[in-house]
Short mmCIF file of C-alpha atoms in Angstrom, two decimals:
data_model
loop_
_atom_site.label_atom_id
_atom_site.label_comp_id
_atom_site.label_asym_id
_atom_site.label_seq_id
_atom_site.Cartn_x
_atom_site.Cartn_y
_atom_site.Cartn_z
CA MET A 1 -5.40 -16.33 21.99
CA LYS A 2 -5.17 -14.97 18.45
CA ILE A 3 -1.65 -15.22 17.05
CA ALA A 4 -0.24 -14.10 13.69
CA PHE A 5 2.98 -15.11 11.96
CA VAL A 6 4.23 -12.55 9.44
CA GLY A 7 7.46 -11.90 7.55
CA LYS A 8 8.87 -11.50 4.09
CA GLY A 9 8.53 -14.31 1.59
CA GLY A 10 11.05 -17.06 2.26
CA SER A 11 11.72 -15.99 5.85
CA GLY A 12 10.43 -19.29 7.21
CA LYS A 13 7.20 -17.98 8.76
CA THR A 14 5.13 -20.91 7.52
CA THR A 15 7.64 -23.41 8.87
CA LEU A 16 7.76 -21.66 12.24
CA SER A 17 3.98 -21.27 12.45
CA SER A 18 3.59 -24.99 11.71
CA LEU A 19 6.11 -25.87 14.44
CA PHE A 20 4.25 -23.64 16.89
CA ILE A 21 0.95 -25.27 15.94
CA ARG A 22 2.48 -28.71 16.53
CA HIS A 23 3.84 -27.53 19.88
CA LEU A 24 0.42 -26.26 21.00
CA ALA A 25 -1.31 -29.42 19.83
CA ALA A 26 1.19 -31.56 21.73
CA SER A 27 0.27 -29.64 24.89
CA GLY A 28 -3.37 -30.61 24.42
CA ALA A 29 -4.57 -27.06 23.75
CA PRO A 30 -7.47 -26.44 21.35
CA VAL A 31 -6.01 -25.01 18.12
CA VAL A 32 -7.48 -23.60 14.93
CA ALA A 33 -4.77 -23.13 12.30
CA ILE A 34 -5.47 -20.80 9.37
CA ASP A 35 -3.48 -20.43 6.17
CA ALA A 36 -4.08 -16.85 5.03
CA ASP A 37 -1.00 -16.59 2.80
CA ILE A 38 -1.35 -16.13 -0.94
CA ASN A 39 1.08 -19.07 -1.21
CA GLN A 40 -0.72 -21.90 0.54
CA HIS A 41 1.90 -24.07 2.25
CA LEU A 42 0.68 -24.52 5.82
CA GLY A 43 -1.11 -27.80 5.08
CA ALA A 44 2.07 -29.30 3.64
CA ALA A 45 4.08 -28.05 6.62
CA LEU A 46 1.60 -29.86 8.88
CA GLY A 47 2.23 -33.09 6.98
CA LEU A 48 -0.71 -33.29 4.58
CA GLU A 49 -0.28 -35.03 1.24
CA GLU A 50 -1.01 -33.23 -2.03
CA ALA A 51 -4.39 -34.92 -2.45
CA GLN A 52 -5.41 -33.95 1.08
CA ILE A 53 -4.34 -30.35 0.48
CA ALA A 54 -6.30 -30.20 -2.77
CA ALA A 55 -9.41 -31.43 -0.93
CA LEU A 56 -9.31 -28.69 1.72
CA PRO A 57 -12.36 -26.42 1.44
CA ALA A 58 -11.43 -22.81 0.58
CA MET A 59 -12.85 -20.18 2.91
CA GLY A 60 -12.68 -17.67 0.07
CA GLY A 61 -15.05 -19.83 -1.94
CA ARG A 62 -17.54 -20.09 0.91
CA LEU A 63 -17.98 -16.42 1.75
CA PRO A 64 -21.79 -16.40 1.20
CA LEU A 65 -22.19 -19.28 3.68
CA ILE A 66 -19.81 -17.65 6.18
CA LYS A 67 -21.61 -14.32 6.00
CA ASP A 68 -25.07 -15.81 6.26
CA TYR A 69 -24.11 -17.87 9.30
CA LEU A 70 -22.35 -15.02 11.13
CA ARG A 71 -25.16 -12.55 10.38
CA GLY A 72 -27.54 -14.61 12.49
CA THR A 73 -30.53 -12.50 13.47
CA ASN A 74 -28.65 -9.19 13.64
CA PRO A 75 -31.33 -6.67 12.55
CA ARG A 76 -28.68 -4.16 11.41
CA ILE A 77 -27.49 -6.45 8.63
CA ALA A 78 -30.20 -6.68 5.97
CA SER A 79 -28.64 -9.58 4.08
CA ALA A 80 -25.43 -11.52 3.64
CA GLU A 81 -24.90 -9.58 0.40
CA THR A 82 -24.46 -6.36 2.37
CA MET A 83 -21.75 -7.81 4.61
CA ILE A 84 -18.14 -6.96 3.80
CA LYS A 85 -14.91 -8.27 5.28
CA THR A 86 -14.95 -5.70 8.10
CA THR A 87 -18.61 -5.98 9.13
CA PRO A 88 -18.56 -6.10 12.93
CA PRO A 89 -20.82 -8.30 15.05
CA GLY A 90 -23.73 -6.86 17.00
CA GLU A 91 -26.76 -8.00 18.94
CA GLY A 92 -28.08 -11.12 17.22
CA SER A 93 -24.85 -11.98 15.37
CA ARG A 94 -23.54 -15.50 15.70
CA LEU A 95 -20.26 -15.59 17.57
CA LEU A 96 -17.69 -18.34 17.33
CA ARG A 97 -15.80 -20.38 19.90
CA LEU A 98 -12.63 -22.27 19.12
CA SER A 99 -13.73 -25.59 20.56
CA GLU A 100 -17.37 -25.72 19.46
CA ASP A 101 -18.93 -27.52 16.53
CA ASN A 102 -20.87 -25.33 14.13
CA PRO A 103 -21.84 -25.13 10.43
CA LEU A 104 -18.95 -22.78 9.66
CA TYR A 105 -16.37 -25.29 10.86
CA ASP A 106 -18.27 -28.08 9.10
CA ALA A 107 -17.97 -26.20 5.83
CA CYS A 108 -14.53 -24.64 6.14
CA ALA A 109 -12.37 -26.62 8.57
CA ARG A 110 -10.84 -30.05 8.45
CA PRO A 111 -9.16 -31.97 11.29
CA VAL A 112 -5.44 -32.62 10.95
CA GLU A 113 -4.00 -35.39 13.06
CA LEU A 114 -0.52 -34.63 14.35
CA ASP A 115 1.65 -37.01 16.32
CA GLY A 116 1.18 -34.86 19.40
CA GLY A 117 -2.54 -34.13 19.00
CA ALA A 118 -4.99 -32.73 16.48
CA VAL A 119 -5.92 -29.28 15.15
CA ARG A 120 -8.57 -27.75 12.94
CA LEU A 121 -7.13 -26.39 9.70
CA MET A 122 -8.78 -23.71 7.58
CA VAL A 123 -7.38 -22.22 4.38
CA THR A 124 -8.33 -19.16 2.36
CA GLY A 125 -7.69 -21.07 -0.84
CA PRO A 126 -5.04 -20.31 -3.45
CA PHE A 127 -5.03 -17.41 -5.88
CA THR A 128 -5.99 -19.10 -9.12
CA ASP A 129 -5.70 -18.30 -12.83
CA ALA A 130 -9.42 -17.48 -12.81
CA ASP A 131 -8.73 -14.69 -10.31
CA LEU A 132 -6.13 -12.94 -12.43
CA GLY A 133 -7.26 -9.50 -13.48
CA VAL A 134 -10.67 -9.77 -11.84
CA ALA A 135 -10.09 -10.37 -8.13
CA CYS A 136 -7.91 -9.20 -5.29
CA TYR A 137 -6.39 -11.75 -2.92
CA HIS A 138 -7.83 -9.77 -0.02
CA SER A 139 -11.29 -10.82 -1.16
CA LYS A 140 -10.22 -14.27 0.03
CA THR A 141 -8.57 -13.19 3.27
CA GLY A 142 -11.76 -11.25 4.03
CA ALA A 143 -13.23 -14.57 5.13
CA VAL A 144 -10.49 -14.85 7.76
CA GLU A 145 -11.12 -11.29 8.93
CA LEU A 146 -14.82 -12.01 9.40
CA PHE A 147 -13.93 -15.17 11.32
CA LEU A 148 -11.62 -13.25 13.66
CA ASN A 149 -14.13 -10.41 14.11
CA HIS A 150 -16.72 -12.90 15.39
CA LEU A 151 -14.36 -15.11 17.42
CA VAL A 152 -14.61 -15.13 21.21
CA ASP A 153 -11.52 -17.01 22.33
CA GLY A 154 -10.24 -17.51 25.83
CA ARG A 155 -7.16 -18.41 27.78
CA ASP A 156 -5.23 -21.54 26.76
CA GLU A 157 -6.90 -21.87 23.35
CA TYR A 158 -5.30 -20.64 20.18
CA ALA A 159 -6.11 -19.37 16.69
CA VAL A 160 -2.82 -19.31 14.75
CA VAL A 161 -2.79 -17.50 11.40
CA ASP A 162 -0.04 -17.81 8.81
CA MET A 163 -0.42 -14.37 7.20
CA THR A 164 0.41 -13.21 3.71
CA ALA A 165 3.98 -12.02 3.27
CA GLY A 166 5.37 -8.56 3.82
CA SER A 167 3.21 -5.48 4.29
CA ASP A 168 0.19 -6.91 2.41
CA SER A 169 -1.33 -7.57 5.83
CA PHE A 170 -2.08 -3.85 6.09
CA ALA A 171 -4.53 -3.81 3.18
CA SER A 172 -7.27 -4.25 5.81
CA GLY A 173 -7.64 -4.04 9.57
CA MET A 174 -6.81 -7.70 10.05
CA PHE A 175 -3.37 -6.84 11.47
CA THR A 176 -5.16 -5.50 14.60
CA ARG A 177 -7.05 -8.74 15.23
CA PHE A 178 -4.28 -10.50 17.15
CA ASP A 179 -3.13 -10.67 20.75
CA ILE A 180 0.45 -10.99 19.51
CA THR A 181 2.19 -10.92 16.15
CA PHE A 182 5.39 -12.88 15.61
CA LEU A 183 7.46 -11.37 12.83
CA VAL A 184 9.91 -13.89 11.43
CA ALA A 185 13.08 -12.12 10.28
CA GLU A 186 16.29 -13.40 8.78
CA PRO A 187 19.52 -11.66 9.82
CA THR A 188 19.67 -9.63 6.61
CA ARG A 189 18.89 -6.05 5.59
CA LYS A 190 15.79 -7.23 3.72
CA GLY A 191 14.70 -9.30 6.69
CA VAL A 192 14.74 -6.40 9.11
CA SER A 193 13.29 -3.91 6.60
CA VAL A 194 9.97 -5.77 6.78
CA TYR A 195 10.17 -5.48 10.57
CA ARG A 196 10.68 -1.71 10.40
CA GLN A 197 7.79 -1.30 7.99
CA TYR A 198 5.48 -3.45 10.11
CA LYS A 199 6.53 -1.66 13.29
CA GLU A 200 5.80 1.73 11.75
CA TYR A 201 2.37 0.76 10.38
CA ALA A 202 1.31 -0.93 13.62
CA ARG A 203 2.61 1.77 15.94
CA ASP A 204 -0.70 3.58 16.50
CA PHE A 205 -2.85 0.48 16.98
CA GLY A 206 -1.41 -1.18 20.07
CA VAL A 207 -0.11 -4.19 18.12
CA VAL A 208 2.10 -6.44 20.27
CA LEU A 209 4.99 -7.30 17.96
CA LYS A 210 7.83 -9.70 18.70
CA VAL A 211 10.60 -10.76 16.34
CA VAL A 212 11.65 -14.37 15.84
CA GLY A 213 15.08 -14.49 14.27
CA ASN A 214 15.31 -17.36 11.81
CA LYS A 215 18.26 -18.96 10.01
CA VAL A 216 20.61 -17.57 12.65
CA GLN A 217 23.98 -19.26 12.23
CA GLY A 218 26.25 -17.61 14.75
CA GLN A 219 27.04 -14.75 17.08
CA ASP A 220 27.42 -12.26 14.22
CA ASP A 221 23.85 -12.99 13.04
CA LEU A 222 22.57 -12.64 16.59
CA ASP A 223 24.41 -9.37 17.14
CA PHE A 224 23.02 -8.01 13.86
CA LEU A 225 19.43 -8.76 14.85
CA ARG A 226 19.87 -7.35 18.34
CA ALA A 227 21.27 -4.14 16.89
CA GLU A 228 18.48 -3.80 14.33
CA VAL A 229 15.36 -4.77 16.32
CA GLY A 230 16.42 -4.23 19.94
CA ASP A 231 14.09 -5.47 22.66
CA ASP A 232 11.54 -6.70 20.12
CA LEU A 233 13.81 -9.70 19.48
CA LEU A 234 12.19 -12.53 21.44
CA VAL A 235 14.12 -15.62 20.35
CA THR A 236 16.25 -16.98 17.51
CA VAL A 237 16.14 -20.26 15.63
CA GLY A 238 18.95 -21.91 13.69
CA HIS A 239 19.36 -24.96 11.51
CA SER A 240 17.08 -27.91 12.24
CA ASP A 241 17.61 -31.45 11.00
CA TRP A 242 14.02 -32.15 12.07
CA VAL A 243 12.72 -29.38 9.81
CA ARG A 244 14.90 -30.59 6.94
CA ALA A 245 13.38 -34.06 7.29
CA MET A 246 9.88 -32.54 7.45
CA GLU A 247 10.51 -30.64 4.23
CA LYS A 248 11.41 -33.92 2.58
CA GLY A 249 8.10 -35.38 3.74
CA ARG A 250 9.71 -37.64 6.33
CA PRO A 251 9.39 -35.85 9.68
CA PRO A 252 10.41 -37.75 12.81
CA ARG A 253 8.03 -37.70 15.73
CA PHE A 254 7.66 -34.18 17.06
CA GLU A 255 9.13 -35.17 20.41
CA PHE A 256 12.49 -35.49 18.64
CA LEU A 257 12.62 -31.81 17.62
CA GLU A 258 15.90 -30.35 18.82
CA ASP A 259 15.93 -29.14 22.44
CA ALA A 260 16.92 -25.59 21.47
CA ASN A 261 14.00 -25.30 19.09
CA ARG A 262 11.60 -26.79 21.63
CA ARG A 263 12.74 -24.13 24.10
CA ALA A 264 12.16 -21.46 21.47
CA LEU A 265 8.59 -22.67 20.92
CA ARG A 266 7.93 -22.62 24.67
CA LEU A 267 9.11 -19.00 24.76
CA LEU A 268 6.66 -18.14 21.98
CA GLN A 269 3.83 -19.68 23.98
CA VAL A 270 4.86 -17.86 27.16
CA ALA A 271 4.91 -14.56 25.26
CA ALA A 272 1.51 -15.25 23.72
CA ASP A 273 -0.05 -16.30 27.02
CA ALA A 274 1.26 -13.16 28.74
CA THR A 275 -0.76 -10.95 26.39
CA TYR A 276 -4.02 -12.43 27.70
CA GLU A 277 -3.81 -10.15 30.72
CA LEU A 278 -3.47 -7.14 28.39
CA ARG A 279 -6.68 -7.83 26.48
CA ASP A 280 -8.88 -4.81 25.94
CA TRP A 281 -12.13 -5.90 24.30
CA ASP A 282 -13.34 -2.29 24.16
CA ARG A 283 -10.34 -1.24 22.07
CA TYR A 284 -10.62 -4.39 19.99
CA THR A 285 -14.23 -3.54 19.14
CA ARG A 286 -13.42 0.14 18.49
CA GLN A 287 -10.71 -0.82 16.03
CA MET A 288 -13.11 -3.18 14.30
CA VAL A 289 -15.61 -0.35 13.88
CA HIS A 290 -12.87 2.09 12.79
CA PHE A 291 -11.77 -0.07 9.87
CA HIS A 292 -15.33 -0.95 8.96
CA LEU A 293 -16.28 2.71 8.63
CA LYS A 294 -13.16 3.38 6.54
CA ASN A 295 -13.95 0.50 4.19
CA ALA A 296 -17.61 1.46 4.01
CA ALA A 297 -16.78 5.01 2.96
CA SER A 298 -14.00 4.11 0.51
CA TRP A 299 -15.70 1.29 -1.40
CA GLY A 300 -18.22 -0.74 0.61
CA ASN A 301 -21.24 1.57 0.38
CA GLU A 302 -20.87 1.93 -3.37
CA ARG A 303 -20.36 -1.78 -3.97
CA THR A 304 -23.27 -2.97 -1.83
CA GLY A 305 -25.65 -0.05 -2.42
CA ALA A 306 -26.21 0.20 1.34
CA ASP A 307 -25.17 2.50 4.17
CA LEU A 308 -22.79 0.13 5.92
CA ALA A 309 -22.21 2.53 8.80
CA ALA A 310 -25.69 1.52 9.94
CA GLN A 311 -24.36 -2.00 10.59
CA VAL A 312 -22.46 -0.75 13.64
CA ASP A 313 -24.20 -1.59 16.91
CA PRO A 314 -23.06 1.24 19.22
CA GLY A 315 -23.88 -0.66 22.41
CA PHE A 316 -22.11 -3.89 21.48
CA VAL A 317 -18.69 -4.87 22.80
CA LEU A 318 -17.23 -8.23 21.82
CA GLY A 319 -15.94 -10.21 24.78
CA GLU A 320 -15.97 -13.49 26.65
CA SER A 321 -19.07 -12.45 28.60
CA VAL A 322 -21.08 -12.14 25.37
CA THR A 323 -23.05 -15.20 24.38
CA ALA A 324 -24.19 -16.13 20.91
CA PRO A 325 -27.91 -16.57 20.22
CA ALA A 326 -29.25 -20.10 20.09
#
């Protein structure tokens, strides 16, 4: 399952995505966690020390390796230099599984031991001073989009992405790459305005969107969210002493997370698992091609000097029945 956490800055999406990752790991499920936010805090929320976070390999800095590996022997892609963030897989491309070992994971992922299990963590890398004025942050998240475009994931295994805040997710087609998107919203006008914007942008693309109300302190907050987001409200989360201790760098064992919050995490997993039956790999592939052709026409062809529309393999449909070349 591919799962995104989105929301405005400060809504608590990184905290909630880290709790969900811990919950999945404790269940024994294979998990790849990806920090695709411009503010890189997922590693810290998963308990890493500053030195460990600084040592994480940045996907954005390893784009040539990622492209060359994923290109495989696909004859429609002349070189890694002609691949862009939306380049879709085709016959001969290397596809990815969540549980396998491969050179991409070796280069870009690191294991994180949690008290309930272990996950693979990948990060886009922070936006640095060297990027100012010469780079767009989406050049870094493009590595995540390529990863998701080539990922063949199945039931009971999870790729969880902590997305960049607000509507920045719509700068590419990455918002369509998920089975379900959890939008974390505070019970405020600003909190629900991001929901409305996301809902409107995603309306025509079949995005499954559910709202997680965060920092809910009473019935008035709950009533406000219900009135503003209706049936999209899946669950609410309030104050957590466990989270407060985690933010101080002293988290108790995960088994001691409050019962109400554990129930909320189980509801998130149930909602995510239910979308597996709704999977439409044909539509998923069509959307991939749609955004690739848009990017090719608007900037990709000019930047690479190639006709990127020719990269589309018209007979290829990504899916669990497709196998990667040896």
